[in-house]
XYZ file of C-alpha atoms in Angstrom:
342
model
C -19.178 -13.676 24.719
C -20.081 -13.456 21.059
C -18.088 -15.515 18.603
C -15.746 -13.507 16.546
C -16.928 -13.491 12.773
C -15.729 -12.534 9.441
C -17.171 -9.057 9.740
C -15.117 -8.147 12.763
C -11.901 -9.563 11.242
C -12.526 -7.478 7.939
C -13.154 -4.448 9.990
C -10.025 -4.784 12.107
C -7.857 -5.305 9.062
C -9.671 -2.863 6.906
C -10.176 -5.547 4.303
C -13.472 -6.503 2.458
C -15.477 -9.275 3.931
C -15.226 -11.076 0.613
C -11.227 -11.199 0.956
C -11.331 -12.474 4.443
C -14.063 -14.954 3.606
C -12.005 -16.388 0.546
C -8.878 -16.674 2.784
C -10.796 -18.501 5.536
C -12.474 -20.771 3.180
C -9.293 -21.332 1.011
C -11.189 -20.260 -2.106
C -9.218 -21.457 -5.222
C -8.176 -18.909 -7.884
C -9.040 -15.991 -5.579
C -5.990 -13.947 -6.541
C -5.131 -12.789 -2.959
C -1.507 -11.898 -2.284
C 0.446 -14.032 0.219
C 1.000 -10.960 2.352
C -2.839 -10.438 2.705
C -3.456 -14.148 3.159
C -0.782 -14.272 6.015
C -2.428 -11.146 7.736
C -5.847 -12.572 7.627
C -4.640 -15.994 9.068
C -2.776 -14.375 11.798
C -5.999 -12.449 12.868
C -7.920 -15.724 12.650
C -5.454 -17.201 15.160
C -5.546 -14.128 17.420
C -9.235 -13.889 17.651
C -10.064 -17.661 17.865
C -12.440 -17.436 14.937
C -13.761 -20.867 13.920
C -15.565 -21.261 10.572
C -19.212 -22.251 10.345
C -18.542 -25.970 9.442
C -22.142 -26.999 8.946
C -22.885 -23.933 6.681
C -19.461 -24.817 4.842
C -20.681 -28.498 4.445
C -23.872 -27.651 3.229
C -22.355 -25.336 0.675
C -20.165 -27.974 -0.686
C -22.815 -30.726 -0.952
C -23.974 -30.849 -4.590
C -27.665 -31.325 -5.585
C -27.231 -29.718 -9.011
C -30.151 -27.316 -8.219
C -30.039 -23.711 -8.354
C -32.953 -21.207 -7.538
C -34.020 -17.861 -8.913
C -35.867 -15.526 -6.562
C -37.883 -12.833 -8.087
C -39.872 -10.102 -6.481
C -42.869 -10.874 -8.832
C -42.891 -14.088 -10.960
C -46.051 -12.775 -12.901
C -43.920 -9.852 -14.259
C -43.957 -10.607 -18.112
C -40.321 -9.299 -18.454
C -38.760 -12.351 -16.517
C -39.786 -15.079 -19.092
C -36.669 -14.380 -21.345
C -34.447 -14.480 -18.307
C -35.745 -17.827 -17.039
C -35.409 -19.417 -20.481
C -31.847 -18.303 -20.778
C -31.068 -19.371 -17.198
C -32.456 -22.919 -17.916
C -30.603 -23.284 -21.245
C -27.253 -22.269 -19.595
C -27.804 -24.093 -16.324
C -29.078 -27.114 -17.972
C -26.065 -27.309 -20.547
C -23.924 -27.421 -17.065
C -26.108 -30.173 -15.590
C -28.215 -27.967 -13.264
C -31.864 -27.784 -12.684
C -33.658 -24.510 -11.756
C -36.291 -23.611 -9.059
C -38.419 -20.467 -9.531
C -39.552 -18.681 -6.410
C -41.375 -15.378 -5.772
C -40.543 -13.126 -2.849
C -43.829 -11.189 -3.277
C -41.990 -7.880 -2.787
C -41.418 -9.003 0.874
C -37.938 -8.652 2.415
C -38.818 -11.043 5.193
C -40.004 -13.718 2.764
C -36.832 -13.266 0.705
C -34.813 -14.018 3.725
C -37.081 -16.980 4.713
C -36.886 -18.390 1.192
C -33.068 -18.002 1.053
C -32.869 -19.947 4.408
C -35.234 -22.645 3.164
C -33.490 -23.258 -0.174
C -30.035 -23.407 1.653
C -31.400 -26.099 4.110
C -32.820 -28.149 1.317
C -29.301 -28.310 -0.423
C -29.762 -25.872 -3.269
C -26.359 -25.204 -4.691
C -26.874 -21.317 -5.388
C -29.243 -18.547 -5.808
C -29.955 -15.676 -8.109
C -31.798 -12.956 -6.102
C -33.698 -10.006 -7.236
C -33.090 -8.354 -3.903
C -35.366 -6.120 -1.943
C -35.179 -5.412 1.715
C -32.686 -5.928 4.529
C -29.284 -6.891 3.216
C -27.836 -8.395 6.500
C -29.068 -12.021 5.586
C -27.126 -11.592 2.457
C -23.999 -10.655 4.172
C -24.213 -13.789 6.281
C -24.503 -15.884 3.417
C -21.516 -14.315 1.868
C -19.514 -14.809 5.046
C -20.460 -18.533 5.045
C -19.172 -18.774 1.477
C -22.656 -19.629 0.062
C -22.736 -18.968 -3.717
C -25.304 -16.342 -4.716
C -25.578 -13.615 -7.334
C -27.675 -10.424 -6.902
C -29.534 -8.729 -9.899
C -28.326 -5.229 -9.505
C -25.994 -4.038 -6.853
C -26.903 -3.928 -3.107
C -26.334 -0.256 -1.932
C -25.639 -1.306 1.690
C -23.156 -3.906 0.598
C -21.629 -3.066 -2.865
C -18.935 -5.790 -2.486
C -21.502 -8.564 -2.974
C -21.426 -10.173 -6.421
C -24.060 -8.727 -8.866
C -25.087 -8.682 -12.472
C -27.475 -5.960 -13.553
C -28.343 -3.200 -16.080
C -26.655 0.168 -16.360
C -29.720 2.072 -14.874
C -27.792 5.337 -14.848
C -27.131 5.198 -18.543
C -30.683 3.767 -19.203
C -32.010 7.051 -17.488
C -29.782 9.102 -19.559
C -30.910 7.442 -22.770
C -34.582 7.896 -22.095
C -34.071 11.695 -21.353
C -31.818 12.119 -24.381
C -34.387 10.460 -26.712
C -36.944 13.256 -25.576
C -34.261 15.910 -26.094
C -33.625 14.687 -29.579
C -37.303 14.942 -30.187
C -37.062 18.660 -29.557
C -38.797 18.555 -26.185
C -37.881 21.333 -23.715
C -40.014 20.654 -20.595
C -39.260 17.060 -19.758
C -40.904 15.460 -16.819
C -39.960 12.144 -14.980
C -42.318 9.676 -13.430
C -40.388 7.577 -11.161
C -40.956 4.335 -9.247
C -40.886 3.451 -5.728
C -38.191 5.113 -3.617
C -35.379 2.625 -2.762
C -36.644 0.002 -5.011
C -33.432 -1.840 -5.992
C -31.715 1.596 -6.065
C -32.713 1.481 -9.667
C -35.047 4.347 -9.200
C -32.220 6.764 -7.882
C -30.041 5.834 -10.788
C -32.607 6.442 -13.559
C -33.579 9.758 -11.860
C -30.057 10.806 -11.943
C -29.502 9.877 -15.384
C -32.549 11.969 -16.378
C -31.185 14.939 -14.330
C -27.570 14.721 -15.897
C -29.174 14.925 -19.531
C -31.642 17.819 -18.689
C -28.673 19.832 -17.055
C -26.418 19.053 -19.986
C -28.950 20.282 -22.556
C -29.425 23.422 -20.680
C -32.998 22.753 -19.467
C -34.813 22.947 -16.247
C -35.910 20.174 -14.106
C -38.678 21.763 -12.180
C -39.539 19.878 -8.873
C -43.340 19.748 -10.119
C -42.133 17.897 -13.088
C -40.597 14.956 -10.992
C -43.241 12.703 -9.854
C -42.821 9.459 -7.824
C -45.615 6.923 -7.635
C -46.489 4.733 -4.748
C -46.402 1.647 -6.801
C -44.458 0.889 -9.977
C -45.838 -1.318 -12.807
C -49.337 0.035 -12.166
C -51.255 1.549 -15.123
C -53.573 3.444 -12.728
C -50.625 5.062 -10.949
C -49.181 6.089 -14.334
C -52.701 7.729 -15.149
C -52.644 9.525 -11.865
C -49.269 10.890 -12.333
C -50.099 11.870 -16.012
C -53.044 13.864 -14.919
C -51.227 15.676 -12.287
C -48.524 16.639 -14.661
C -50.802 17.468 -17.640
C -52.955 19.606 -15.268
C -49.969 21.836 -14.539
C -50.204 25.496 -15.826
C -46.639 24.906 -17.408
C -47.213 21.225 -18.303
C -44.449 19.121 -19.799
C -44.081 18.260 -23.484
C -42.188 15.088 -22.784
C -42.305 12.533 -20.198
C -39.849 9.646 -19.010
C -41.590 6.883 -17.437
C -39.861 4.323 -14.971
C -41.635 1.507 -16.650
C -43.982 0.661 -19.357
C -46.964 0.195 -17.426
C -46.853 3.678 -15.962
C -46.374 4.924 -19.585
C -49.643 3.187 -20.444
C -51.323 5.030 -17.689
C -49.871 8.308 -19.165
C -51.503 7.401 -22.586
C -54.762 7.178 -20.631
C -54.238 10.608 -18.801
C -53.384 12.154 -22.273
C -56.560 10.894 -23.896
C -58.547 12.185 -20.940
C -57.125 15.645 -21.184
C -57.250 15.624 -24.955
C -53.396 15.860 -25.327
C -52.042 14.341 -28.681
C -49.173 11.945 -28.564
C -46.694 12.778 -30.076
C -47.855 16.015 -31.443
C -48.137 17.855 -28.208
C -46.386 15.125 -25.786
C -43.513 12.740 -26.377
C -43.478 9.729 -24.106
C -40.951 6.966 -23.442
C -41.277 3.918 -21.179
C -38.769 1.628 -19.812
C -38.450 -2.104 -20.082
C -39.715 -2.571 -23.674
C -42.408 -4.930 -22.981
C -44.083 -6.964 -26.173
C -47.196 -4.744 -25.784
C -45.204 -1.553 -26.631
C -45.174 -2.157 -30.425
C -48.906 -3.184 -30.502
C -50.385 0.115 -28.930
C -52.410 2.381 -31.391
C -49.455 4.892 -30.902
C -46.442 2.435 -30.548
C -44.496 3.272 -27.189
C -40.722 4.001 -27.551
C -38.992 2.376 -24.558
C -35.442 1.679 -23.246
C -34.961 -2.056 -24.017
C -33.419 -4.287 -21.430
C -31.954 -7.600 -22.649
C -33.200 -10.063 -20.151
C -31.673 -13.021 -21.929
C -28.268 -11.508 -21.645
C -28.936 -10.790 -18.033
C -30.015 -14.483 -17.402
C -27.024 -15.958 -19.261
C -24.647 -13.677 -17.507
C -26.067 -14.177 -13.964
C -26.113 -17.883 -14.491
C -22.550 -17.871 -15.795
C -21.259 -16.015 -12.701
C -23.304 -18.253 -10.312
C -22.163 -21.585 -11.903
C -18.524 -20.276 -11.482
C -18.917 -19.477 -7.911
C -20.419 -22.847 -7.312
C -17.650 -24.608 -9.106
C -14.638 -22.370 -8.094
C -15.765 -20.282 -5.210
C -15.589 -16.994 -7.097
C -16.252 -15.694 -10.595
C -13.139 -16.338 -12.811
C -12.973 -12.662 -14.175
C -12.417 -11.422 -10.499
C -15.123 -8.606 -10.837
C -17.808 -8.204 -8.290
C -20.120 -5.973 -10.553
C -21.114 -6.556 -14.271
C -23.535 -4.097 -16.018
C -25.238 -4.701 -19.175
C -25.988 -1.771 -21.315
C -29.516 -0.982 -22.326
C -30.550 0.420 -25.627
C -33.401 2.675 -26.802
C -36.132 1.572 -29.224
C -37.552 4.421 -31.012
C -41.246 4.261 -31.793
C -44.039 6.626 -32.778
C -44.659 8.061 -29.309
C -41.407 10.095 -29.378
C -42.235 11.784 -32.506
C -39.552 12.795 -35.235
C -36.011 13.581 -34.123
C -35.205 17.348 -34.626
C -31.879 17.499 -32.667
């Protein structure tokens, strides 16, 4: 017979797994009512649940090491995050290990397991793939923080950017530039869930402005952060009979490809086409026509994610009691938008 676990107790009591885990592990400062605590402990006795003592002991052993797991460590946007993390962690006496999951969910799970076995005190994870190993870590009381919410387990602690508002900001900038036929070049379906939120932000603004979002103006690439994919998408859009006069791109690399497509088709930016990227990489301001972009403060993300992780390591939970924290993006207006008219 399978040993009862935190998931079964939480389901039975209609409580979150985090709440049950904090009671079972006697997490300090967890702000759980005595009535709820008594209910959980009664269920523990009735089911015969026994905590995973080896995992608990491992979680409580200190090595003063934390690890960052990124999908792609060659991505130029993570440098500021890593610097902010090392500063914040270093001030607290911790050292940082940097790992790449190479966009593989199975590799992510393997690396999480390996780092735990080696005594790493906590993880910051750019999650991609199956969420079940994250749930198991949370049930064991192992400290980690996700970069962005996990759609399948939204109760897991995360720090991320407000991607919905970022999508709105990008589309709104094009509306303010007087554009009426606004297209969206999106990233991979299901990638962090960020694509869905950015797309929804675009749709919100287009609708509120009284504009149409034609299906043929919404294009999804097979691989984001890829200039060639951006060019391919740009050519498809610019070859339409009713071609768009404004394009939101999921990231700055895709926007670079749209620049290439516009040059190939003789379309002038920003005179005939306004363009905005996402991420605000350093190259944006160096292009012949500087690229407007949605700026993501990676240093702020690094500081906040590290703060939350260190609190979880020290106290068992973040002291502000929140499970999700969103950082607001901003728009950096450059020549690719053209002048504001609205």
